[in-house]
Amino acid sequence: AEYFSGAFNMGRSFQHLWSVNFKFVPEGVFQSPEFSRGLLALLLVLWLGYAWKWCLPLGGFGRVLLRAIQGKVGTADPADIASLLYVVNFI
């Protein structure tokens, strides 16, 4: 339980020293709450956009979500699953 409370602690601040992808961002900006919230919002928007695109051939995002809620989930192609995991991890 302690691990999960620490892992999802949105109040913590990451050290600029350990950043790999954001070395170009000044340390003050990197550690600001606004930057953290902006990155989180961007991540969620990109995930939602990809989910929207991924669900189009299946009838759209709303239809896929409704079927999932109703428990009417079919089988998925392993290539589609691999593609989904790759893109979501890349984002």
Short mmCIF file of C-alpha atoms in Angstrom, two decimals:
data_model
loop_
_atom_site.label_atom_id
_atom_site.label_comp_id
_atom_site.label_asym_id
_atom_site.label_seq_id
_atom_site.Cartn_x
_atom_site.Cartn_y
_atom_site.Cartn_z
CA ALA A 1 0.00 0.00 0.00
CA GLU A 2 2.85 2.37 0.79
CA TYR A 3 4.39 1.74 -2.62
CA PHE A 4 1.22 2.76 -4.46
CA SER A 5 0.68 5.85 -2.32
CA GLY A 6 4.24 6.95 -3.15
CA ALA A 7 4.07 5.94 -6.81
CA PHE A 8 0.94 8.00 -7.46
CA ASN A 9 1.81 10.94 -5.22
CA MET A 10 0.97 13.87 -7.47
CA GLY A 11 2.42 16.35 -4.97
CA ARG A 12 6.02 15.23 -5.30
CA SER A 13 8.56 16.98 -7.48
CA PHE A 14 11.11 15.23 -9.66
CA GLN A 15 14.73 16.34 -9.66
CA HIS A 16 15.95 18.02 -12.82
CA LEU A 17 19.27 16.20 -12.36
CA TRP A 18 17.66 12.85 -13.27
CA SER A 19 15.71 14.16 -16.25
CA VAL A 20 16.75 12.74 -19.61
CA ASN A 21 14.10 14.07 -21.99
CA PHE A 22 13.75 17.55 -20.53
CA LYS A 23 17.34 18.75 -20.05
CA PHE A 24 16.54 21.70 -22.35
CA VAL A 25 13.94 22.98 -19.85
CA PRO A 26 15.33 25.25 -17.11
CA GLU A 27 15.26 23.67 -13.64
CA GLY A 28 12.82 26.24 -12.23
CA VAL A 29 10.32 25.54 -14.99
CA PHE A 30 10.84 21.77 -14.77
CA GLN A 31 10.01 21.68 -11.07
CA SER A 32 6.98 23.97 -11.29
CA PRO A 33 3.54 22.46 -10.65
CA GLU A 34 2.21 24.09 -13.82
CA PHE A 35 4.77 22.25 -15.97
CA SER A 36 3.87 18.94 -14.29
CA ARG A 37 0.15 19.47 -14.80
CA GLY A 38 0.72 20.56 -18.39
CA LEU A 39 2.72 17.40 -19.16
CA LEU A 40 0.06 15.23 -17.53
CA ALA A 41 -2.70 16.97 -19.49
CA LEU A 42 -0.73 16.58 -22.74
CA LEU A 43 -0.21 12.88 -22.03
CA LEU A 44 -3.92 12.31 -21.38
CA VAL A 45 -4.92 14.24 -24.52
CA LEU A 46 -2.50 12.22 -26.65
CA TRP A 47 -3.74 8.93 -25.16
CA LEU A 48 -7.36 9.93 -25.73
CA GLY A 49 -6.59 11.01 -29.29
CA TYR A 50 -4.92 7.71 -30.05
CA ALA A 51 -7.76 5.76 -28.42
CA TRP A 52 -10.22 7.72 -30.57
CA LYS A 53 -8.28 6.87 -33.74
CA TRP A 54 -7.75 3.24 -32.71
CA CYS A 55 -11.49 2.75 -32.08
CA LEU A 56 -12.73 4.22 -35.38
CA PRO A 57 -12.73 0.89 -37.30
CA LEU A 58 -14.56 -0.73 -34.35
CA GLY A 59 -17.49 1.69 -34.46
CA GLY A 60 -16.00 4.64 -32.61
CA PHE A 61 -14.75 5.33 -29.12
CA GLY A 62 -18.21 5.59 -27.55
CA ARG A 63 -19.37 2.28 -28.98
CA VAL A 64 -16.20 0.47 -27.86
CA LEU A 65 -16.52 1.98 -24.37
CA LEU A 66 -20.20 1.02 -24.15
CA ARG A 67 -19.47 -2.58 -25.22
CA ALA A 68 -16.67 -2.79 -22.66
CA ILE A 69 -18.97 -1.55 -19.90
CA GLN A 70 -21.62 -4.09 -20.92
CA GLY A 71 -19.01 -6.87 -20.89
CA LYS A 72 -19.39 -7.55 -24.61
CA VAL A 73 -15.68 -7.62 -25.36
CA GLY A 74 -14.61 -9.74 -28.31
CA THR A 75 -11.22 -11.06 -29.24
CA ALA A 76 -8.48 -8.77 -30.46
CA ASP A 77 -5.82 -9.34 -33.05
CA PRO A 78 -2.39 -9.78 -31.38
CA ALA A 79 -0.87 -7.34 -33.89
CA ASP A 80 -3.39 -4.68 -32.82
CA ILE A 81 -2.57 -5.26 -29.16
CA ALA A 82 1.16 -5.02 -29.83
CA SER A 83 0.64 -1.81 -31.80
CA LEU A 84 -1.50 -0.32 -29.04
CA LEU A 85 1.07 -1.13 -26.35
CA TYR A 86 3.91 0.25 -28.46
CA VAL A 87 2.21 3.56 -29.23
CA VAL A 88 0.94 4.13 -25.68
CA ASN A 89 4.41 3.40 -24.30
CA PHE A 90 5.99 5.70 -26.91
CA ILE A 91 3.66 8.56 -25.97
#
